Coordinates of C-alpha atoms and ligand atoms in Angstrom, one line a residue:
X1 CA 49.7 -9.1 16.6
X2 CA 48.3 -12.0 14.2
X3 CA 46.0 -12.5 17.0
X4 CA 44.6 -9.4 16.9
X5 CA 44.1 -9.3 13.2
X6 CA 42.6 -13.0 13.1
X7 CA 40.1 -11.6 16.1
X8 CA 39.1 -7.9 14.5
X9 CA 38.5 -10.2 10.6
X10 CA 36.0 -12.7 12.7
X11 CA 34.3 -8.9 14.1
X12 CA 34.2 -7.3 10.7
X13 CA 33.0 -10.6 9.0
X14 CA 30.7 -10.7 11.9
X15 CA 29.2 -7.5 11.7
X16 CA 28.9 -7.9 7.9
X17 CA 27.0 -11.3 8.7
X18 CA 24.0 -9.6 11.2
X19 CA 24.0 -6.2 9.0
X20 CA 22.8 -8.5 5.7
X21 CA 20.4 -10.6 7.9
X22 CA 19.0 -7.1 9.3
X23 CA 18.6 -6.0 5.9
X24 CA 17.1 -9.8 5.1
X25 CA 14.8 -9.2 8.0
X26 CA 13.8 -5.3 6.9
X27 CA 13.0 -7.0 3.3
X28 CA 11.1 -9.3 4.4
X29 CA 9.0 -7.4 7.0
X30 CA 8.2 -4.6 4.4
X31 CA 7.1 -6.9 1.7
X32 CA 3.2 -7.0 2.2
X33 CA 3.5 -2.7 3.1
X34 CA 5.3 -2.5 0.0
X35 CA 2.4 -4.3 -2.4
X36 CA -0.4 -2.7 -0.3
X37 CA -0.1 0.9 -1.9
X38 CA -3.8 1.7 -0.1
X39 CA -4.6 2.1 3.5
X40 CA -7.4 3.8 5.2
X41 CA -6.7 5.7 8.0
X42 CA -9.7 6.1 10.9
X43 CA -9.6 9.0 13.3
X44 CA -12.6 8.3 15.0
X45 CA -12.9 10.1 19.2
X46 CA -14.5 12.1 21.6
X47 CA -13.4 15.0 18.9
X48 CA -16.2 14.0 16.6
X49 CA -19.1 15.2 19.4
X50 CA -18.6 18.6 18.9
X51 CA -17.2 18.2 14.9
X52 CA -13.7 20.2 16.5
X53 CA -10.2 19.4 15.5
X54 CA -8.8 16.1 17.3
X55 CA -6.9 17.2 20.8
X56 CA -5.3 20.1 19.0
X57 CA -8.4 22.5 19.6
X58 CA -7.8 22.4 23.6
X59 CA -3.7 21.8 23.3
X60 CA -4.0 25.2 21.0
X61 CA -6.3 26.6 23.6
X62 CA -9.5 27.3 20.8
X63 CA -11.6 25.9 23.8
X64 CA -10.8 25.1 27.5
X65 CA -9.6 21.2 28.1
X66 CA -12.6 20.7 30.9
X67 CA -15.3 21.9 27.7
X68 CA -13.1 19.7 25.1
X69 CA -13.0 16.8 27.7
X70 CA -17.1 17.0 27.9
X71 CA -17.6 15.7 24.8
X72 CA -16.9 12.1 26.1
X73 CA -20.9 12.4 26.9
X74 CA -21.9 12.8 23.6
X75 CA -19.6 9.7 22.6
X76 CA -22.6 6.9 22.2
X77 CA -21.5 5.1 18.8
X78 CA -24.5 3.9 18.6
X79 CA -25.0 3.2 14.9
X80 CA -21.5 1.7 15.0
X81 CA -21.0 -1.2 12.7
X82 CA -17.3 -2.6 12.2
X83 CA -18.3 -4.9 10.2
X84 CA -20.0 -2.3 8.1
X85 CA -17.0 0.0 7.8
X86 CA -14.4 -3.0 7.0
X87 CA -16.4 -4.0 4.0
X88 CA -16.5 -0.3 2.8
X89 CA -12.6 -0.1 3.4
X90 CA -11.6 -3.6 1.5
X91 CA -14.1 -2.2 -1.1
X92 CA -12.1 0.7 -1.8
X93 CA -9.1 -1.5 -2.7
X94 CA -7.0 -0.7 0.2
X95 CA -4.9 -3.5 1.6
X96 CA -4.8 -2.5 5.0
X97 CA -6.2 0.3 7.8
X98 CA -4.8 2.1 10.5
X99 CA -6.9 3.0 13.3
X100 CA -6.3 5.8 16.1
X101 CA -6.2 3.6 19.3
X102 CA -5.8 6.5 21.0
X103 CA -5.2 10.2 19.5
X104 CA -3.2 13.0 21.8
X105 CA -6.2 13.5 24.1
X106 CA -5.3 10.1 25.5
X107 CA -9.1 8.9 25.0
X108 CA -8.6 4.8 24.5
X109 CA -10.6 3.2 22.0
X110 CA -10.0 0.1 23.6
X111 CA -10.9 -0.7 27.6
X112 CA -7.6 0.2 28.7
X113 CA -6.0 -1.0 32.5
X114 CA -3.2 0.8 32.7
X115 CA -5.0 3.8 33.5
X116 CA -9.2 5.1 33.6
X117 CA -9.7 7.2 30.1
X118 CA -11.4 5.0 27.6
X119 CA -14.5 5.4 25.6
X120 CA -15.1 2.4 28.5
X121 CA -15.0 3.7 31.1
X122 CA -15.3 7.8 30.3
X123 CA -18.5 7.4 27.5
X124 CA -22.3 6.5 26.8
X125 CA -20.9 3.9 24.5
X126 CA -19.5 2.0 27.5
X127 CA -17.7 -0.8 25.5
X128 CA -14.5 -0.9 23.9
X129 CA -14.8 -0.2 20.1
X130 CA -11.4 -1.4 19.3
X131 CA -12.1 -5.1 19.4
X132 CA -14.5 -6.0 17.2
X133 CA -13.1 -3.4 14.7
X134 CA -9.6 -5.6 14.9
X135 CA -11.8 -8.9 14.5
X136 CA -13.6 -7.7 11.4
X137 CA -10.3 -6.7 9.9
X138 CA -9.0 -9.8 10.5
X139 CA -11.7 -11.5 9.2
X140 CA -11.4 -9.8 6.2
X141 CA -8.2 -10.7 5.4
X142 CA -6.6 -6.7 5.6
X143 CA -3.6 -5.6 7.1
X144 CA -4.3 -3.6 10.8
X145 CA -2.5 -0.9 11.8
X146 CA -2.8 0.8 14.8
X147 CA -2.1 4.4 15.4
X148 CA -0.9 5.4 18.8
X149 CA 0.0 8.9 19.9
X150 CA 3.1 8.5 22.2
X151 CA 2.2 12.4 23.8
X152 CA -1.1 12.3 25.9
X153 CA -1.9 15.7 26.4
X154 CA -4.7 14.1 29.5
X155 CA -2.0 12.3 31.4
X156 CA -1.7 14.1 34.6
X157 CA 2.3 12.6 34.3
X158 CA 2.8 14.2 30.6
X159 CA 4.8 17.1 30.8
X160 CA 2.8 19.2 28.4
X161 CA -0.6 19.9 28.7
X162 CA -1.6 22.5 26.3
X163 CA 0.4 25.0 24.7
X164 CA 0.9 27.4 27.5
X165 CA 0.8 25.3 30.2
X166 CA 3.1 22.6 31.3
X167 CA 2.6 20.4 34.1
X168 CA 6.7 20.1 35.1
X169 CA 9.7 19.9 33.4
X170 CA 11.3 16.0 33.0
X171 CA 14.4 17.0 34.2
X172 CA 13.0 18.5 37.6
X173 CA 10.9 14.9 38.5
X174 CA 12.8 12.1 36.5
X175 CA 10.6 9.7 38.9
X176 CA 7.3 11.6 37.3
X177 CA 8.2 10.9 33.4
X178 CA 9.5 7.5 34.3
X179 CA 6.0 6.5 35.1
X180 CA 4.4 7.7 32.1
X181 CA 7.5 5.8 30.1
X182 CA 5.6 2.6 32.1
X183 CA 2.3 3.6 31.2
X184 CA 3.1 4.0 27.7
X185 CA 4.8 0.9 27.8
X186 CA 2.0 -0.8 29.4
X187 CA -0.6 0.2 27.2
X188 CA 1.3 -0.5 23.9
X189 CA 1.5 -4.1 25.7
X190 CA -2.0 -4.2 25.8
X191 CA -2.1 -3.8 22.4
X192 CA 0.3 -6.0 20.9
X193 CA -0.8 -8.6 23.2
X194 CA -4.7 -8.1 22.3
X195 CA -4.6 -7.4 18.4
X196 CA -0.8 -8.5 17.5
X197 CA -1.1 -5.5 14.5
X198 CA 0.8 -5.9 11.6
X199 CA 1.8 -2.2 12.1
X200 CA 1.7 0.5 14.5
X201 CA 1.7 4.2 13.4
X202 CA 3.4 6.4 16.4
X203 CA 2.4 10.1 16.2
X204 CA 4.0 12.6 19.0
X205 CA 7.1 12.0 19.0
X206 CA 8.4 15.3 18.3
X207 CA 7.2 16.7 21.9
X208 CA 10.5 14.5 23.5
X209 CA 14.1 12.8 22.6
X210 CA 13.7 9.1 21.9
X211 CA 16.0 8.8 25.0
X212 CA 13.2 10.2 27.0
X213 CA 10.6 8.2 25.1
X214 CA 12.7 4.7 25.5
X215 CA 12.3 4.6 22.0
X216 CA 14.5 1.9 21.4
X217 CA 13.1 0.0 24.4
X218 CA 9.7 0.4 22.7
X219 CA 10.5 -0.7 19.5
X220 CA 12.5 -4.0 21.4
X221 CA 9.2 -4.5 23.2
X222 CA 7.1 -4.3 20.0
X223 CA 9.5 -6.5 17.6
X224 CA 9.6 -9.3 20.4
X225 CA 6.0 -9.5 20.9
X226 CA 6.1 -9.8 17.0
X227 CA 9.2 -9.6 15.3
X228 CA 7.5 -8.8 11.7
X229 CA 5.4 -5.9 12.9
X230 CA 6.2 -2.3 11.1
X231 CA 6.8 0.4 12.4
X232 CA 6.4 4.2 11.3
X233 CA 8.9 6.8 11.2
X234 CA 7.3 8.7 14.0
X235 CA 9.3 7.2 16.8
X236 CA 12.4 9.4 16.8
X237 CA 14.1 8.0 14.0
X238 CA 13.6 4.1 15.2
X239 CA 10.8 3.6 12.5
X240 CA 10.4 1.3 9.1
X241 CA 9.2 4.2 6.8
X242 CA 8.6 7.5 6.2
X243 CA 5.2 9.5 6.6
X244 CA 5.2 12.6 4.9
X245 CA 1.8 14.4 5.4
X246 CA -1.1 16.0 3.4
X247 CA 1.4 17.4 0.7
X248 CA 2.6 15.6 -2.1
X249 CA 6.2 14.7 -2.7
X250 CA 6.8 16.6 -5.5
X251 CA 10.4 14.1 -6.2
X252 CA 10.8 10.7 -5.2
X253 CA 11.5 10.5 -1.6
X254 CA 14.9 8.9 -0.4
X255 CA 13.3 6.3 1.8
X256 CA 12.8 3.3 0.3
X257 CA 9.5 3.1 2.0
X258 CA 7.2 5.4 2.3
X259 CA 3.3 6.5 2.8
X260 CA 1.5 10.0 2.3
X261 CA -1.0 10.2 4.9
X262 CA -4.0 12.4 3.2
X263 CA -7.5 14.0 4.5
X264 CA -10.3 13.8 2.2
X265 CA -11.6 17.6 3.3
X266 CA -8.8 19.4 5.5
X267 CA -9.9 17.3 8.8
X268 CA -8.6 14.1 10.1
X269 CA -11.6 13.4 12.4
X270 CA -15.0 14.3 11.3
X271 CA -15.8 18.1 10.8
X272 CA -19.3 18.9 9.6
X273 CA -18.8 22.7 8.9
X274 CA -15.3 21.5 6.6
X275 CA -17.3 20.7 3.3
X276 CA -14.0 21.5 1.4
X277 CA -14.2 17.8 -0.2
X278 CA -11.6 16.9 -2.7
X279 CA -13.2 14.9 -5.7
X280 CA -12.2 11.1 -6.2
X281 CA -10.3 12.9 -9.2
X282 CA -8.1 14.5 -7.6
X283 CA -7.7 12.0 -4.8
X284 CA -7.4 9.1 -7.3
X285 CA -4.8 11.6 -9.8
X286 CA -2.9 11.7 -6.1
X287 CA -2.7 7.8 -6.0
X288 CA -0.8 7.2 -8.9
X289 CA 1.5 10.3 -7.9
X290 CA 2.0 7.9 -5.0
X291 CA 2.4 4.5 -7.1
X292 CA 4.6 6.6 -9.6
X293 CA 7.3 7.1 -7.2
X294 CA 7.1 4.1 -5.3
X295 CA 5.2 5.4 -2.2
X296 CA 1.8 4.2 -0.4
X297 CA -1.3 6.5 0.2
X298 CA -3.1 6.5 3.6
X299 CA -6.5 8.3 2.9
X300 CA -8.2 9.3 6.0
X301 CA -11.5 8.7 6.9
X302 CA -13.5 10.9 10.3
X303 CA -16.8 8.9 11.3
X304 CA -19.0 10.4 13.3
X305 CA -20.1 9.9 16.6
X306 CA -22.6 7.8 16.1
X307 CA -20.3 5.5 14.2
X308 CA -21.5 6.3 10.9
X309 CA -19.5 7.2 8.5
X310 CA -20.4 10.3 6.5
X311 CA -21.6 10.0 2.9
X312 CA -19.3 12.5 1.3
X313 CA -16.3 9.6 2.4
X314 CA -18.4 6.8 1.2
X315 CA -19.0 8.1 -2.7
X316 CA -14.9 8.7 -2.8
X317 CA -14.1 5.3 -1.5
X318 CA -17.1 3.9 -3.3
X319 CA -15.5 5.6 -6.5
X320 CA -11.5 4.4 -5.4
X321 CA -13.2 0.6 -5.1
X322 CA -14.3 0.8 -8.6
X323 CA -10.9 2.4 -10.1
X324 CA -8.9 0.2 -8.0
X325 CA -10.6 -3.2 -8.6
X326 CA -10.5 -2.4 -12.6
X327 CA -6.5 -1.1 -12.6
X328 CA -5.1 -3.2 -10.0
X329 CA -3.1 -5.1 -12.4
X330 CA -1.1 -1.4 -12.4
X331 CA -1.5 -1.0 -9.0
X332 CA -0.6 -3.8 -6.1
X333 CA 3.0 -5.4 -8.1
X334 CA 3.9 -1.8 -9.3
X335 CA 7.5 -0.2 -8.5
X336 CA 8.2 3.3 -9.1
X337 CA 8.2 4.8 -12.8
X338 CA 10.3 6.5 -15.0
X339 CA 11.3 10.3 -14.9
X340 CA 8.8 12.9 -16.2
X341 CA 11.2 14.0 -19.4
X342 CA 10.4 10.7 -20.6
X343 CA 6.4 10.8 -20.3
X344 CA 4.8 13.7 -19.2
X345 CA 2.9 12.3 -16.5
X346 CA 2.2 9.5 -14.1
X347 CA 4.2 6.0 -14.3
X348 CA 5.2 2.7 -12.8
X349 CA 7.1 -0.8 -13.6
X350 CA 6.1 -4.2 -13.1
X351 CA 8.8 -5.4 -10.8
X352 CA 10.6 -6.8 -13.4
X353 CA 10.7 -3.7 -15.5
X354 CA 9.5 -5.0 -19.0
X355 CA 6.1 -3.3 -18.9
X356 CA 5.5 0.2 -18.3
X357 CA 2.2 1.6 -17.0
X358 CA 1.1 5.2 -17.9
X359 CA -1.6 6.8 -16.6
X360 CA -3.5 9.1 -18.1
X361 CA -5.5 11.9 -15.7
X362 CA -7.0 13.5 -19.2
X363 CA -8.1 13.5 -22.7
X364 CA -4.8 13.1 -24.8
X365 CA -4.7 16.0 -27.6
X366 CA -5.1 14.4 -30.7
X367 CA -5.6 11.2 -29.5
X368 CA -2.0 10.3 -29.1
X369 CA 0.2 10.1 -26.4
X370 CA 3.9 10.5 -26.5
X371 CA 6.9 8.6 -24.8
X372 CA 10.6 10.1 -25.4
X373 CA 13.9 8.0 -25.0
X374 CA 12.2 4.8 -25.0
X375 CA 15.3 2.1 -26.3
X376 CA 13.1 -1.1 -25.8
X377 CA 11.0 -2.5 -28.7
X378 CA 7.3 -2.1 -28.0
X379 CA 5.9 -5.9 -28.3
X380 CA 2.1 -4.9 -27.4
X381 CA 0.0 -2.0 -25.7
X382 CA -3.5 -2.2 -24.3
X383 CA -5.8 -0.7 -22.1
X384 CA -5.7 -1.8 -18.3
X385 CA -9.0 -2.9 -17.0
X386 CA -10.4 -2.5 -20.4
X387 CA -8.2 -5.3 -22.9
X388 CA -8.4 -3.2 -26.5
X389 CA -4.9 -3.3 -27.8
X390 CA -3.5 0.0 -28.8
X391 CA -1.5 1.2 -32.0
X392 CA 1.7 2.4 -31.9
X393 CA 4.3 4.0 -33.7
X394 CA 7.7 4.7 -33.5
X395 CA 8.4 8.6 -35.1
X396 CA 11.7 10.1 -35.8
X397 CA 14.1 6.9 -35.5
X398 CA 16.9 7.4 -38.0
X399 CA 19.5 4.8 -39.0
X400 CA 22.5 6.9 -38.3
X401 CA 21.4 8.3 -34.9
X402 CA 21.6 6.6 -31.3
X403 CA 18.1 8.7 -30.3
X404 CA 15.3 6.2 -29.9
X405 CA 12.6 8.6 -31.7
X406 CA 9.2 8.9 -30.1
X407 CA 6.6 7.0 -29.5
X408 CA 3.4 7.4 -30.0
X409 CA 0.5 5.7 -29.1
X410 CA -3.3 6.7 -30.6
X411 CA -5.8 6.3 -27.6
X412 CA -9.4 6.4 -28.8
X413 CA -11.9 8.4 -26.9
X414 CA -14.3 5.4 -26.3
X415 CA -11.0 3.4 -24.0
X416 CA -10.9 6.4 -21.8
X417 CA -11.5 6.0 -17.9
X418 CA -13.9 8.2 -16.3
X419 CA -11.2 9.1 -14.4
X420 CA -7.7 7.9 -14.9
X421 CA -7.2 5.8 -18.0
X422 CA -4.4 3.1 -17.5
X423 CA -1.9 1.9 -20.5
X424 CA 0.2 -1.0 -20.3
X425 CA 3.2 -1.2 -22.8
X426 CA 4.8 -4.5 -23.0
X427 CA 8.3 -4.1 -23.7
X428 CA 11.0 -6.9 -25.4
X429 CA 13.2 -6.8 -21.7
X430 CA 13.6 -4.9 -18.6
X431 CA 13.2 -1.2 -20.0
X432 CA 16.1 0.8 -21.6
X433 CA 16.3 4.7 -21.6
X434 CA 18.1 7.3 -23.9
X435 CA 19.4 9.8 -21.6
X436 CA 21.9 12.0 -24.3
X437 CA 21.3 15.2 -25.6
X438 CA 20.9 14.1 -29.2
X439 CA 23.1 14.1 -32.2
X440 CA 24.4 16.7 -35.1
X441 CA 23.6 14.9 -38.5
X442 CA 27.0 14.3 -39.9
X443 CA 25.9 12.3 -43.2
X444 CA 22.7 12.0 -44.4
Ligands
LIG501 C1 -0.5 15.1 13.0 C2 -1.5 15.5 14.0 C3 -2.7 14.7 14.2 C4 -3.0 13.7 13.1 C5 -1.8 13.2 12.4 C6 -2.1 12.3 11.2 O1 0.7 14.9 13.3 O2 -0.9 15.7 15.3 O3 -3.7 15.3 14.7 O4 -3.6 12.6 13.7 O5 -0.9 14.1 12.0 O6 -1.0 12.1 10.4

């Protein structure tokens, strides 16, 4: 009996042990995602011939697969520069970039031998692209992050082909499936091997189980090639963090990590005939949405066949490089902000919660800004990016009552941003908020 308690202590103290070094490990692997807050996402393929939606236009049947699959003739990248598009991406500010390796139409970027499609060995451009696109990113000192789609629609041992046609069901030709589980995990060898990415970003997944992917075995195979990479949520519940898409948390998401991937127009790859453009405004205004409850944004970028990159996406990432590199005090170190009742708009802490950043998408009425609740002593505000200190004023604090008042702060027109002004308030510790209802006035 004592045996058997002295034996089932050592397992519980055991398990404790490796669960906190797990959680050690998660910590430590997520640290440079978690300061990185920008990425730039590429879809760049055999989609951007023809301007039509990536692998979805033949899977939903807008256009047969043999017409989709012609535009590998059109794929020349001629004017393609890597070293060119790199500088444009650390410009914007971002921290790191995720490329599509290889997007559900199973076109490799890279020259691929565990099977024969590859802009290689299937395109004009004859070379793999991936390469020197990895070595400039490198060189540049960003975070890479490749973006591989576990599906391949092309793969004449993938189940699903478009969506009315299937080639077999998995459970009619286990032998089938298990060699496309090889060639999946032979090609994501080839990748960690060649480019050892700091992340990869799995797409697909929702098509099978992760018993049917060998999701865990994946993830195994990944983490001992490089037992820091990160991993996104798209690998049947096995990933690092979670990636809503295009719309906006509108609370604070329960993962501790997160990333909104975001389309500048409505297309991933490039789509001449979609001009519907958001402005670096509102791309910029979604940002700090982002920052303010802890999150990362991953803004997508479509080149074009050629390889150029299309001017539209320039002038926003032109305009995010000259935001970001003026604000990114309030930017890289930030953790999430404070609830809306309290300011009614955008904010984040420094991690060690004594300033508070606001930001400020318009032209405060009156020239004042207001901040509710707020039990910290203001030692100093000032503009981000900008150094004019700010008056303040605390409004409403009586002696006899435990509300804080509110604070207001006067914000002259000639501080203001072109876009999104940035405030820092220095408080006296980490910050302190009033969350009562107020208080009757009993003596006065
Ligand atoms: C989707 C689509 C895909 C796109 C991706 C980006 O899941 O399948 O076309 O690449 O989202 O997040």
């Amino acid at each position: 009996m004592k045996k058997f308690f002295t034996t089932l202590i050592v397992c519980i103290v055991l398990s404790n042990l490796s669960f906190a070094q797990t959680q050690a490990d998660t910590l430590r692997r997520m640290a440079w995602f978690e300061e990185a807050k920008l990425g730039i996402f590429i879809h760049w393929g055999i989609y951007a011939v023809d301007g039509i939606s990536e692998s979805w236009s033949f899977y939903n049947n807008y256009l047969p697969y043999d017409q989709y699959m012609k535009q590998c003739k059109g794929f020349k990248a001629q004017n393609y520069d890597p070293q060119a598009w790199v500088k444009l991406i650390k410009e914007s500010g971002a921290r790191y970039t995720v490329i599509t390796s290889k997007h559900h139409d199973g076109v490799a970027l890279w020259d691929t031998r565990a099977g024969n499609l590859s802009v290689k060995k299937s395109t004009p451009a004859r070379r793999d692209v991936l390469t020197p696109f990895c070595n400039a990113v490198r060189q540049a000192g960003l975070k890479l992050g490749l973006y591989y789609s576990l599906l391949d629609w092309s793969h004449t041992d993938y189940p699903n082909w478009t969506r009315t046609t299937t080639r077999y069901a998995i459970k009619d030709d286990t032998l089938r499936w298990q060699r496309f589980v090889d060639f999946n995990s032979k090609q994501l060898a080839e990748l960690s091997e060649r480019y050892n990415p700091d992340l990869f970003w799995f797409d697909g997944d929702w098509e099978q189980t992760a018993q049917d992917w060998h999701a865990a075995d994946l993830v195994g195979q990944l983490r001992k090639a490089n037992p820091d990479v990160v991993i996104n949520s798209r690998i049947q519940g096995y990933g690092d963090y979670a990636t809503p898409e295009q719309g906006v948390p509108t609370q604070r998401p329960k993962d501790r990590w997160w990333e909104l991937c975001m389309t500048m127009n409505d297309s991933w790859g490039y789509q001449p005939h979609d001009t519907n453009f958001k402005t670096p405004h509102m791309l910029l205004r979604t940002f700090v949405d982002c920052l303010s409850m802890g999150g990362n944004m991953l803004l997508d970028i479509g080149p074009r066949a050629d390889g150029s990159i299309p001017e539209e996406e320039i002038a926003i990432l032109k305009e995010f490089g000259r935001w970001t590199s003026k604000h990114a005090e309030a930017i890289y170190q930030t953790r999430a902000g404070i609830p809306t009742q309290f300011f009614q708009g955008y904010t984040t802490l420094s991690p060690d919660k004594s300033t508070l950043y606001l930001y400020l998408p318009y032209r405060p009425g009156d020239n004042t800004i207001e901040i509710k609740g707020l039990i910290n002593k203001v030692n100093r505000v000032w503009v981000v990016g900008n150094g004019t200190m700010l008056p303040y004023k605390v409004y409403n604090k009586n002696y006899w009552s435990e509300v804080p008042g509110n604070l207001y702060i006067t914000v002259p027109e000639n501080v203001l941003d072109e876009q999104i002004t940035v405030l820092a308030v220095l408080l006296d510790g980490p910050i302190k908020l009033y969350a009562g209802a107020g208080q009757v006035i009993s003596s006065n």
